Amino acid sequence: MQLAKRPRRLRRHPWIRDLVREHSLSASDLIWPIFVIEGQGRREPVASMPGVERLTVDLAVDAAVEAAALGVRAMALFPVTDPARKDPRGTLALDPENLTCRAARAIKAKAPSIGLIADVALDPYTSHGHDGVLVDGDVHNDETVAILSEMAVVLAKAGFDVVAPSDMMDGRIGAVRDALERAGHNDTLILSYAAKYASAFYGPFREAVGSASALGTADKRTYQMDPANSDEALREVALDIEQGADMVMVKPGMPYLDIVRRVKETFAVPTVAYQVSGEYAMLRAASERGWLSWDKCIVESLLAFKRAGADAVLTYAAVEVARWLRSG
Ligand code: PBG
């Protein structure tokens, strides 16, 4: 052993570890996804995501005020739709009075400093649970894109700062960008779910929003990406940037950190990762059994996103982690 080379010198004391640390996690790296329900003063736990609750709009407003005070810079809203209001075309998506739009207006009124992100996809609204409209049993690309473009304008009008197409149709970013420009919403940001995989890690989310029962045994493999592919993610991201995306997302997160790294290195654009419901559920479940330390593992996992190159991370633990970061 060459004794002069001792990497442990840099790890000996807290002060030197602090000095040479390459990455850090702060509340301003976090985006908080929440589930919104109809009604007043009601919260419903999500069974497969301990610690996560569906909130009525009034409680979502309180939650937004708290998140903003803790330094969380953005929230993503996901509506839970009454099955009786779903139809094959997801008509409710275009209604400016739907739950998502009402929630946005209410949150903007009380917590104007927090960025609001809306998912653009039809799955909360379709009776079959797919992200678009079906023709001959498959999601029809161009018909879906036309509806999503209108949906993006409705969401921008309701006050969303960011629209986030999560549907994986071809050409949707360009179409959404054009529609926003034509409607005068040239400042609305587009966060493209550019590399979104057909992942089994979305299971708890689909339970939380109630799209699991609608979808049944169907899957989304004709539009979401094959988990076996990596170069394809770069092609998807390239297309979305070319078509006008301001930020791109990789999803899921932890099992796809290699994709986060490749995207960030290749394109050097704002890159967001989504720590999805299944990742959250795994860490929670193991810690409930006493097999993992929740606090330490969630923070370590979020730091790993930063190290991989993510500029921001969607995590259901955003507010909890922001609270710890504040108290040191
Ligand atoms: C809907 C959408 C999904 C998620 C975010 N937006 C589910 C899906 O594509 O089926 C998953 C988020 C999560 O699992 O946390 N287009």
Coordinates of C-alpha atoms and ligand atoms in Angstrom, one line a residue:
M1 CA 0.0 0.0 0.0
Q2 CA 1.2 3.5 -0.8
L3 CA 0.8 5.1 2.6
A4 CA 0.8 8.7 1.5
K5 CA -2.6 8.1 -0.3
R6 CA -5.2 8.0 2.4
P7 CA -8.6 9.0 1.2
R8 CA -9.9 8.6 4.8
R9 CA -8.2 11.9 5.8
L10 CA -11.1 13.7 4.0
R11 CA -13.6 11.8 6.1
R12 CA -12.0 12.0 9.6
H13 CA -14.0 14.9 11.0
P14 CA -17.4 16.5 10.4
W15 CA -15.9 19.9 9.4
I16 CA -13.8 18.4 6.6
R17 CA -16.6 16.2 5.4
D18 CA -18.8 19.3 5.3
L19 CA -16.1 21.2 3.4
V20 CA -15.6 18.7 0.6
R21 CA -19.2 17.5 0.2
E22 CA -20.1 17.6 -3.5
H23 CA -23.9 17.7 -3.4
S24 CA -26.6 18.8 -1.0
L25 CA -30.3 18.6 -0.5
S26 CA -32.5 21.5 0.3
A27 CA -36.3 22.1 0.4
S28 CA -36.0 24.2 -2.8
D29 CA -35.0 21.0 -4.7
L30 CA -38.4 19.4 -3.9
I31 CA -41.7 19.3 -5.7
W32 CA -44.7 17.9 -3.7
P33 CA -47.3 15.8 -5.5
I34 CA -50.7 15.8 -3.7
F35 CA -54.0 14.1 -4.3
V36 CA -57.1 16.2 -4.3
I37 CA -60.7 15.1 -3.6
E38 CA -64.2 16.7 -3.7
G39 CA -65.7 17.9 -0.5
Q40 CA -64.8 20.0 2.5
G41 CA -62.6 19.5 5.6
R42 CA -61.9 15.8 4.7
R43 CA -58.7 13.8 4.5
E44 CA -58.4 10.2 3.4
P45 CA -55.3 8.1 4.0
V46 CA -53.9 6.2 1.0
A47 CA -53.5 2.6 2.2
S48 CA -50.5 1.7 0.1
M49 CA -48.7 5.0 0.9
P50 CA -48.6 5.5 4.7
G51 CA -48.3 9.2 5.5
V52 CA -50.0 10.3 2.3
E53 CA -53.5 11.6 2.4
R54 CA -56.0 12.7 -0.2
L55 CA -57.2 16.2 0.7
T56 CA -60.2 18.3 -0.1
V57 CA -59.5 21.7 -1.7
D58 CA -59.7 23.7 1.6
L59 CA -57.1 21.4 3.3
A60 CA -55.0 21.4 0.1
V61 CA -54.8 25.2 0.5
D62 CA -53.6 24.9 4.1
A63 CA -51.1 22.3 3.0
A64 CA -49.8 24.6 0.3
V65 CA -49.4 27.4 2.7
E66 CA -47.4 25.2 5.0
A67 CA -45.3 23.8 2.1
A68 CA -44.5 27.3 0.9
A69 CA -43.5 28.4 4.4
L70 CA -41.1 25.4 4.6
G71 CA -39.4 26.4 1.4
V72 CA -40.9 23.8 -0.9
R73 CA -41.1 25.7 -4.3
A74 CA -43.7 23.7 -6.2
M75 CA -46.6 21.3 -6.0
A76 CA -48.1 18.9 -8.5
L77 CA -51.9 18.3 -8.2
F78 CA -53.6 15.0 -9.0
P79 CA -57.4 14.9 -8.9
V80 CA -59.4 11.9 -7.7
T81 CA -62.5 11.7 -10.0
D82 CA -65.8 10.2 -9.1
P83 CA -66.2 7.1 -11.4
A84 CA -69.7 8.3 -12.3
R85 CA -68.1 11.4 -13.9
K86 CA -65.6 9.5 -16.1
D87 CA -66.3 8.7 -19.7
P88 CA -64.4 7.1 -22.6
R89 CA -63.2 10.6 -23.8
G90 CA -62.3 12.0 -20.5
T91 CA -64.6 15.0 -21.1
L92 CA -64.3 16.4 -17.6
A93 CA -60.6 17.2 -18.3
L94 CA -61.7 20.2 -20.4
D95 CA -64.1 21.6 -17.8
P96 CA -62.7 24.8 -16.3
E97 CA -64.8 24.0 -13.2
N98 CA -63.3 20.6 -12.6
L99 CA -61.6 19.8 -9.3
T100 CA -58.1 20.4 -10.6
C101 CA -58.9 23.9 -11.8
R102 CA -60.9 24.8 -8.7
A103 CA -58.0 23.6 -6.5
A104 CA -55.5 25.7 -8.6
R105 CA -57.5 28.8 -8.1
A106 CA -57.9 28.3 -4.4
I107 CA -54.2 27.5 -3.8
K108 CA -53.1 30.5 -5.9
A109 CA -55.3 32.8 -3.9
K110 CA -53.8 31.8 -0.6
A111 CA -50.3 30.6 -1.5
P112 CA -49.3 32.6 -4.5
S113 CA -45.6 32.0 -4.1
I114 CA -45.6 28.3 -4.7
G115 CA -45.4 27.0 -8.3
L116 CA -48.3 24.9 -9.4
I117 CA -47.8 22.0 -11.8
A118 CA -50.7 20.2 -13.5
D119 CA -50.4 16.7 -15.1
V120 CA -51.7 16.8 -18.7
A121 CA -53.1 13.3 -19.4
L122 CA -56.6 11.9 -19.5
D123 CA -56.3 9.0 -17.1
P124 CA -58.0 10.7 -14.1
Y125 CA -61.0 11.2 -16.3
T126 CA -61.3 8.2 -18.7
S127 CA -63.6 5.3 -17.8
H128 CA -61.0 2.9 -19.2
G129 CA -58.1 4.4 -17.2
H130 CA -55.9 5.2 -20.2
D131 CA -54.1 8.5 -20.7
G132 CA -55.8 9.1 -24.0
V133 CA -58.8 8.2 -26.2
L134 CA -59.2 4.7 -27.6
V135 CA -59.7 3.8 -31.2
D136 CA -59.8 0.1 -32.0
G137 CA -58.6 -0.7 -28.5
D138 CA -55.4 1.4 -28.6
V139 CA -54.8 4.9 -27.5
H140 CA -55.1 7.1 -30.6
N141 CA -52.1 9.4 -30.8
D142 CA -53.3 12.4 -32.7
E143 CA -56.9 12.6 -31.4
T144 CA -55.4 12.4 -27.9
V145 CA -52.9 15.2 -28.6
A146 CA -55.7 17.5 -29.9
I147 CA -57.6 17.0 -26.6
L148 CA -54.4 17.4 -24.4
S149 CA -53.6 20.7 -26.2
E150 CA -57.0 22.1 -25.2
M151 CA -56.6 20.7 -21.7
A152 CA -53.3 22.5 -21.3
V153 CA -54.9 25.8 -22.2
V154 CA -57.7 25.1 -19.7
L155 CA -55.1 24.4 -17.0
A156 CA -53.1 27.5 -17.8
K157 CA -56.2 29.6 -17.6
A158 CA -57.0 28.2 -14.2
G159 CA -53.6 29.5 -12.9
F160 CA -51.2 26.6 -13.3
D161 CA -47.7 27.9 -13.8
V162 CA -46.5 24.6 -15.3
V163 CA -48.2 22.0 -17.5
A164 CA -46.7 18.6 -17.4
P165 CA -47.8 16.3 -20.2
S166 CA -47.4 12.8 -18.8
D167 CA -49.2 10.9 -21.5
M168 CA -46.2 9.9 -23.8
M169 CA -48.1 10.6 -27.1
D170 CA -45.8 11.6 -30.0
G171 CA -45.8 15.3 -30.9
R172 CA -47.7 16.5 -27.9
I173 CA -45.1 19.0 -26.6
G174 CA -45.1 20.9 -29.9
A175 CA -48.9 20.8 -30.0
V176 CA -49.3 22.0 -26.4
R177 CA -46.7 24.7 -26.9
D178 CA -48.6 26.0 -30.0
A179 CA -51.9 25.9 -28.3
L180 CA -50.5 27.8 -25.3
E181 CA -49.0 30.5 -27.6
R182 CA -52.2 30.9 -29.5
A183 CA -54.1 31.4 -26.3
G184 CA -51.7 34.0 -25.1
H185 CA -50.1 31.8 -22.4
N186 CA -46.6 32.2 -23.6
D187 CA -45.2 32.3 -20.1
T188 CA -46.6 28.9 -19.1
L189 CA -43.8 26.4 -18.5
I190 CA -43.8 22.9 -20.0
L191 CA -42.3 20.2 -17.9
S192 CA -42.4 17.2 -20.2
Y193 CA -42.6 13.7 -18.8
A194 CA -40.1 13.0 -21.5
A195 CA -38.7 9.7 -20.4
K196 CA -41.6 8.0 -18.8
Y197 CA -41.4 4.2 -18.5
A198 CA -44.2 1.6 -18.5
S199 CA -43.4 0.9 -14.9
A200 CA -45.0 -1.4 -12.2
F201 CA -43.8 1.2 -9.6
Y202 CA -46.9 3.3 -10.3
G203 CA -49.2 0.8 -8.6
P204 CA -49.9 2.8 -5.4
F205 CA -50.6 6.0 -7.4
R206 CA -53.2 4.3 -9.5
E207 CA -54.8 3.1 -6.3
A208 CA -54.6 6.6 -4.8
V209 CA -56.4 8.3 -7.8
G210 CA -58.7 5.4 -8.5
S211 CA -57.4 4.7 -12.1
A212 CA -56.3 1.1 -11.1
S213 CA -59.8 -0.2 -11.1
A214 CA -60.6 1.6 -14.4
L215 CA -57.5 0.2 -16.1
G216 CA -58.0 -3.3 -14.8
T217 CA -55.4 -5.7 -16.3
A218 CA -54.6 -3.4 -19.2
D219 CA -51.2 -1.8 -19.4
K220 CA -49.6 1.3 -21.0
R221 CA -46.9 -0.3 -23.0
T222 CA -47.9 1.0 -26.4
Y223 CA -47.1 4.5 -25.2
Q224 CA -44.9 4.5 -22.1
M225 CA -41.3 3.4 -22.6
D226 CA -39.8 -0.1 -22.3
P227 CA -37.8 -0.3 -19.0
A228 CA -35.1 -2.1 -21.0
N229 CA -34.3 1.0 -23.1
S230 CA -31.9 3.8 -22.4
D231 CA -30.9 5.3 -25.8
E232 CA -34.6 5.7 -26.5
A233 CA -34.9 8.0 -23.5
L234 CA -32.4 10.3 -25.2
R235 CA -34.4 10.4 -28.4
E236 CA -37.6 11.2 -26.5
V237 CA -35.9 14.0 -24.6
A238 CA -34.4 15.4 -27.8
L239 CA -37.8 15.6 -29.4
D240 CA -39.4 17.3 -26.4
I241 CA -36.7 19.9 -26.1
E242 CA -36.9 20.6 -29.9
Q243 CA -40.7 21.0 -29.5
G244 CA -40.6 23.5 -26.7
A245 CA -40.2 21.8 -23.4
D246 CA -38.6 24.0 -20.7
M247 CA -37.8 21.1 -18.4
V248 CA -37.7 17.4 -18.8
M249 CA -38.6 14.6 -16.5
V250 CA -37.4 11.1 -15.9
K251 CA -39.8 8.7 -14.3
P252 CA -39.7 6.5 -12.2
G253 CA -36.7 7.8 -10.2
M254 CA -34.5 5.5 -8.2
P255 CA -34.4 2.5 -10.5
Y256 CA -33.7 5.0 -13.4
L257 CA -30.9 7.1 -12.1
D258 CA -28.7 6.1 -15.0
I259 CA -31.2 7.8 -17.3
V260 CA -31.2 10.9 -15.2
R261 CA -27.4 11.0 -15.5
R262 CA -27.4 10.5 -19.3
V263 CA -30.1 13.0 -19.9
K264 CA -28.4 15.7 -17.8
E265 CA -25.0 15.1 -19.4
T266 CA -26.3 15.0 -22.9
F267 CA -28.7 17.9 -22.9
A268 CA -27.8 20.1 -19.9
V269 CA -31.3 21.3 -19.5
P270 CA -33.4 21.5 -16.3
T271 CA -33.9 17.8 -15.4
V272 CA -36.5 16.6 -12.9
A273 CA -36.8 13.1 -11.5
Y274 CA -40.0 11.6 -10.1
Q275 CA -39.6 9.4 -7.0
V276 CA -42.9 7.6 -7.7
S277 CA -45.5 6.1 -5.5
G278 CA -44.0 2.6 -5.5
E279 CA -40.6 3.9 -4.4
Y280 CA -42.2 5.8 -1.6
A281 CA -44.2 2.7 -0.6
M282 CA -41.2 0.4 -0.6
L283 CA -39.3 2.7 1.8
R284 CA -42.3 3.2 4.0
A285 CA -43.2 -0.5 4.2
A286 CA -39.7 -1.6 5.0
S287 CA -39.4 1.0 7.7
E288 CA -42.8 0.1 9.2
R289 CA -41.4 -3.4 9.6
G290 CA -38.3 -2.0 11.3
W291 CA -36.1 -3.1 8.5
L292 CA -35.0 0.3 7.4
S293 CA -34.8 3.7 8.9
W294 CA -37.4 5.9 7.1
D295 CA -35.8 9.2 8.0
K296 CA -32.3 8.3 6.9
C297 CA -33.3 6.3 3.8
I298 CA -35.6 8.9 2.3
V299 CA -33.0 11.6 2.7
E300 CA -30.3 9.4 1.3
S301 CA -32.5 8.5 -1.7
L302 CA -33.3 12.2 -2.4
L303 CA -29.6 13.1 -2.2
A304 CA -28.9 10.3 -4.7
F305 CA -31.2 12.1 -7.2
K306 CA -29.1 15.2 -6.8
R307 CA -25.9 13.3 -7.3
A308 CA -27.2 11.7 -10.4
G309 CA -27.8 15.1 -11.9
A310 CA -31.4 16.0 -11.1
D311 CA -32.2 19.6 -10.5
A312 CA -35.4 18.9 -8.7
V313 CA -37.2 15.8 -7.4
L314 CA -40.9 15.1 -7.1
T315 CA -41.4 13.2 -3.8
Y316 CA -44.4 12.5 -1.7
A317 CA -42.2 13.1 1.3
A318 CA -41.4 16.7 0.3
V319 CA -43.0 18.5 3.2
E320 CA -41.8 16.0 5.8
V321 CA -38.3 16.2 4.6
A322 CA -38.5 20.0 4.3
R323 CA -39.5 20.1 8.0
W324 CA -36.4 18.1 9.0
L325 CA -34.1 20.2 6.8
R326 CA -35.4 23.3 8.5
S327 CA -34.9 22.0 12.0
G328 CA -31.4 20.7 11.0
Ligands
PBG1 C1 -50.7 9.7 -15.1 C2 -49.6 9.6 -14.1 C3 -49.1 8.5 -13.5 C4 -48.2 8.9 -12.5 C5 -48.1 10.3 -12.6 N1 -49.0 10.7 -13.7 C6 -49.5 7.0 -13.5 C7 -49.5 6.3 -14.8 O1 -48.9 6.8 -15.8 O2 -50.2 5.3 -14.9 C8 -47.5 8.0 -11.5 C9 -47.0 8.7 -10.3 C10 -46.6 7.8 -9.2 O3 -46.6 6.5 -9.3 O4 -46.2 8.3 -8.2 N2 -50.4 9.9 -16.4

